[in-house]
Amino acid sequence: MGSEMCIRDSARTVWQLADVHLQLSYAEGASIFARCLRERRFGARAPASGGRAPRGGGGGGGGGGVPRWAFGAAGPFGDDYCDSPPRLLDEALAHINASHATSVDRSLRPLVLLTGDLVMSGAGGRSPVSDEAVLAAPEAVAAALARHLPAARVFPLWGNHDLLPYNTHTGAAGAASLAVQRAFAPWAGDVAARELGERGYYAVDLSTDLGLSATHAESQRAPRVLLIALNTVLFSPSNSAAHSADGLLAARAHLGWLGDHLRKLNASGGSAILAGHEPPGADWYTSRERRAPVESWWIPAHAFEYARLVSRHAAVVALQAFGHTHADEVRIVAPPSAAGTDDGGTRAGGDHDGGANLARTPAPAAETAGRAPEPTVAFVAPPLTPYGSAFNPAVRAYAFDVRARGADGGGGAGSGARSAPRLLQLRDFTQWVLLLESSNALNRSFWQVEYSATRAYGLADMSARSWLAAIGRMHEPRSVELLRYVAHANVWDQGRERFHSIDGARAMLCGAQHVEPGAFARCRDDATGALRAPPRARHGDVLPSAGSLEDEGRSAMFPTLPRGVTLAATG
């Protein structure tokens, strides 16, 4: 009773920076071709004759088959043929600091999730960069944090680009571990930084950071809020070590550790924020063609076990936050079917057992007694880097109610069930973007709210039930929600065509709705739905508001300056 009285309803914010990909070699005004394109093929993305110059600057001549636009100058805040310049990271952290200073929880320390891939991506987004660049990135990010968020709590995670050797982890300390421990101990804590370095995952009690009183936080019997930082590299089929005996044992230990934490939180009435780099589910774009093999971000057996755990403890899970795909997505993590890893296939190593015995291990009786599994929602945030996919660099703010007592009793995010009040419930998220073209043109950062999830999609709450209803509406002809989802998915990348075909749109929605490879494939291959290809939008169009169906054919997001947009300018 005493600890219960120490808890009061309040609002808290947790920020996410996904896929920073810091390019320490970036030089404003330098040739984009010389400094950024490296060995990329650029024919596929080169604009037609008369197309735009690079956002960083003007044209210049070309030769030897190199497009004219490739010789533009790199702008102060980056270009989508370059990774993040240090100034872009500085501006993002300064924006988080300024936003926190005016928020309702400004008396508390800012909380920031760094969900992997701090290191620049390398040639074509595939090859590793030098060892020196890998080791230098954590220190550079830590120095930026010291300049702009010295009082924050910041929680880093491994991404596939952050490791030495590249994209290889077996749960043991590697060459990058010491650099990460040294860089992030002041923000994440000594224990979390050491565990990140040694095995790649850790858990941190956020009760005090979220405003629960010291009396409550110090009580051994009181429910707690845990940040559970996942090492998704262990689950990735592109990690060659994940298929070794050591890799499979490490993944099994990791999932067992996760299950232990979720069971304890469920028993005590606590809550969890789960954060990782690669999300579970299909790489829907690569797998978009009908009847094509499904490539998955996780080894299906590990995704099966993860889905089993979070669906069994849905009321505990307040947030699942991921990155990696360089797109803005949601993923419904449904209770796995009895088929488990049926007919889906996987990315590299798809014929490997991949720990299937682990996936079929029965749940403990205490875990399943009296509770039906429920779907949850995983959120995939777009990147800070403008390279490769996203037009505008993005940061995301998740808004929570602490000890909220809503009409449904306050279940976990993604839980549609009525349940006892939980410590933490996700209320919404707001996505901020830096308007890259305008910021480069004026040499000043302009941040704008891109959208709020509940308002953009007409959600009653952030539960899986509400998101499934919204995805169902996206399948309807001339769906306004589909137009929004398409626009937000790539933070409005002008000229991208991948969403504007029936196959692409259907695969995107099936990827949101189904994490299991087999279920995704069946959804993708079903031609009986009413889905139609979304219309192409024109840059400068206005995204329709939640109630304006008459504008449903206009799907773009922001007008460019100077069209009267209210902007937050910094720098």
JSON list of N, CA and C in Angstrom, two decimals, residues 13 19 61 64 74 99 110 119 133 189 220 263 292 332 369-370 391 436 460-461 492 524:
[
{"chain": "A", "resi": 13, "resn": "THR", "atom": "N", "xyz": [8.36, 11.18, -21.58]},
{"chain": "A", "resi": 13, "resn": "THR", "atom": "CA", "xyz": [8.79, 11.08, -22.97]},
{"chain": "A", "resi": 13, "resn": "THR", "atom": "C", "xyz": [10.09, 10.29, -23.05]},
{"chain": "A", "resi": 19, "resn": "ASP", "atom": "N", "xyz": [19.68, 4.61, -36.42]},
{"chain": "A", "resi": 19, "resn": "ASP", "atom": "CA", "xyz": [20.58, 4.57, -37.57]},
{"chain": "A", "resi": 19, "resn": "ASP", "atom": "C", "xyz": [21.23, 5.93, -37.84]},
{"chain": "A", "resi": 61, "resn": "GLY", "atom": "N", "xyz": [30.14, 19.96, -64.01]},
{"chain": "A", "resi": 61, "resn": "GLY", "atom": "CA", "xyz": [30.22, 19.06, -65.16]},
{"chain": "A", "resi": 61, "resn": "GLY", "atom": "C", "xyz": [30.48, 17.65, -64.75]},
{"chain": "A", "resi": 64, "resn": "GLY", "atom": "N", "xyz": [32.87, 10.55, -68.12]},
{"chain": "A", "resi": 64, "resn": "GLY", "atom": "CA", "xyz": [33.12, 9.15, -67.85]},
{"chain": "A", "resi": 64, "resn": "GLY", "atom": "C", "xyz": [31.90, 8.41, -67.37]},
{"chain": "A", "resi": 74, "resn": "ALA", "atom": "N", "xyz": [28.47, 18.98, -51.07]},
{"chain": "A", "resi": 74, "resn": "ALA", "atom": "CA", "xyz": [27.77, 18.47, -49.89]},
{"chain": "A", "resi": 74, "resn": "ALA", "atom": "C", "xyz": [27.29, 19.64, -49.03]},
{"chain": "A", "resi": 99, "resn": "SER", "atom": "N", "xyz": [13.55, 20.58, -26.98]},
{"chain": "A", "resi": 99, "resn": "SER", "atom": "CA", "xyz": [12.19, 20.08, -26.81]},
{"chain": "A", "resi": 99, "resn": "SER", "atom": "C", "xyz": [11.95, 19.61, -25.39]},
{"chain": "A", "resi": 110, "resn": "PRO", "atom": "N", "xyz": [16.46, 13.72, -19.61]},
{"chain": "A", "resi": 110, "resn": "PRO", "atom": "CA", "xyz": [16.00, 13.17, -20.90]},
{"chain": "A", "resi": 110, "resn": "PRO", "atom": "C", "xyz": [16.43, 11.72, -21.03]},
{"chain": "A", "resi": 119, "resn": "VAL", "atom": "N", "xyz": [27.84, 3.71, -36.74]},
{"chain": "A", "resi": 119, "resn": "VAL", "atom": "CA", "xyz": [28.96, 3.76, -37.68]},
{"chain": "A", "resi": 119, "resn": "VAL", "atom": "C", "xyz": [28.43, 4.00, -39.09]},
{"chain": "A", "resi": 133, "resn": "ALA", "atom": "N", "xyz": [37.32, 3.69, -38.24]},
{"chain": "A", "resi": 133, "resn": "ALA", "atom": "CA", "xyz": [36.04, 4.40, -38.26]},
{"chain": "A", "resi": 133, "resn": "ALA", "atom": "C", "xyz": [35.04, 3.75, -37.30]},
{"chain": "A", "resi": 189, "resn": "GLY", "atom": "N", "xyz": [25.34, 3.94, -17.66]},
{"chain": "A", "resi": 189, "resn": "GLY", "atom": "CA", "xyz": [25.75, 3.33, -16.41]},
{"chain": "A", "resi": 189, "resn": "GLY", "atom": "C", "xyz": [26.84, 2.29, -16.65]},
{"chain": "A", "resi": 220, "resn": "GLN", "atom": "N", "xyz": [11.96, -3.33, -2.83]},
{"chain": "A", "resi": 220, "resn": "GLN", "atom": "CA", "xyz": [12.22, -4.56, -3.57]},
{"chain": "A", "resi": 220, "resn": "GLN", "atom": "C", "xyz": [10.93, -5.23, -4.04]},
{"chain": "A", "resi": 263, "resn": "ARG", "atom": "N", "xyz": [8.63, -12.52, -17.28]},
{"chain": "A", "resi": 263, "resn": "ARG", "atom": "CA", "xyz": [7.85, -13.25, -16.28]},
{"chain": "A", "resi": 263, "resn": "ARG", "atom": "C", "xyz": [7.87, -12.53, -14.94]},
{"chain": "A", "resi": 292, "resn": "ALA", "atom": "N", "xyz": [7.59, -15.23, -54.40]},
{"chain": "A", "resi": 292, "resn": "ALA", "atom": "CA", "xyz": [9.04, -15.18, -54.20]},
{"chain": "A", "resi": 292, "resn": "ALA", "atom": "C", "xyz": [9.38, -15.71, -52.80]},
{"chain": "A", "resi": 332, "resn": "ILE", "atom": "N", "xyz": [2.92, -5.84, -36.48]},
{"chain": "A", "resi": 332, "resn": "ILE", "atom": "CA", "xyz": [2.09, -6.53, -35.51]},
{"chain": "A", "resi": 332, "resn": "ILE", "atom": "C", "xyz": [2.76, -7.85, -35.16]},
{"chain": "A", "resi": 369, "resn": "ALA", "atom": "N", "xyz": [-0.47, -19.93, -17.47]},
{"chain": "A", "resi": 369, "resn": "ALA", "atom": "CA", "xyz": [-1.68, -20.22, -16.71]},
{"chain": "A", "resi": 369, "resn": "ALA", "atom": "C", "xyz": [-2.59, -18.99, -16.66]},
{"chain": "A", "resi": 370, "resn": "GLY", "atom": "N", "xyz": [-3.84, -19.18, -17.08]},
{"chain": "A", "resi": 370, "resn": "GLY", "atom": "CA", "xyz": [-4.85, -18.15, -16.91]},
{"chain": "A", "resi": 370, "resn": "GLY", "atom": "C", "xyz": [-4.75, -16.98, -17.86]},
{"chain": "A", "resi": 391, "resn": "PHE", "atom": "N", "xyz": [14.31, 10.81, -46.99]},
{"chain": "A", "resi": 391, "resn": "PHE", "atom": "CA", "xyz": [14.54, 12.15, -47.52]},
{"chain": "A", "resi": 391, "resn": "PHE", "atom": "C", "xyz": [14.89, 13.13, -46.42]},
{"chain": "A", "resi": 436, "resn": "LEU", "atom": "N", "xyz": [15.52, 18.89, -44.88]},
{"chain": "A", "resi": 436, "resn": "LEU", "atom": "CA", "xyz": [16.90, 18.89, -45.32]},
{"chain": "A", "resi": 436, "resn": "LEU", "atom": "C", "xyz": [17.16, 19.90, -46.43]},
{"chain": "A", "resi": 460, "resn": "ALA", "atom": "N", "xyz": [-7.71, 5.04, -31.68]},
{"chain": "A", "resi": 460, "resn": "ALA", "atom": "CA", "xyz": [-8.28, 5.29, -30.36]},
{"chain": "A", "resi": 460, "resn": "ALA", "atom": "C", "xyz": [-7.21, 5.20, -29.29]},
{"chain": "A", "resi": 461, "resn": "ASP", "atom": "N", "xyz": [-6.24, 4.33, -29.51]},
{"chain": "A", "resi": 461, "resn": "ASP", "atom": "CA", "xyz": [-5.11, 4.17, -28.60]},
{"chain": "A", "resi": 461, "resn": "ASP", "atom": "C", "xyz": [-4.00, 3.51, -29.40]},
{"chain": "A", "resi": 492, "resn": "TRP", "atom": "N", "xyz": [8.99, 10.98, -46.89]},
{"chain": "A", "resi": 492, "resn": "TRP", "atom": "CA", "xyz": [8.81, 11.70, -48.15]},
{"chain": "A", "resi": 492, "resn": "TRP", "atom": "C", "xyz": [10.11, 11.83, -48.93]},
{"chain": "A", "resi": 524, "resn": "ARG", "atom": "N", "xyz": [0.68, -11.73, -48.97]},
{"chain": "A", "resi": 524, "resn": "ARG", "atom": "CA", "xyz": [1.24, -11.10, -50.17]},
{"chain": "A", "resi": 524, "resn": "ARG", "atom": "C", "xyz": [0.69, -11.73, -51.44]}
]
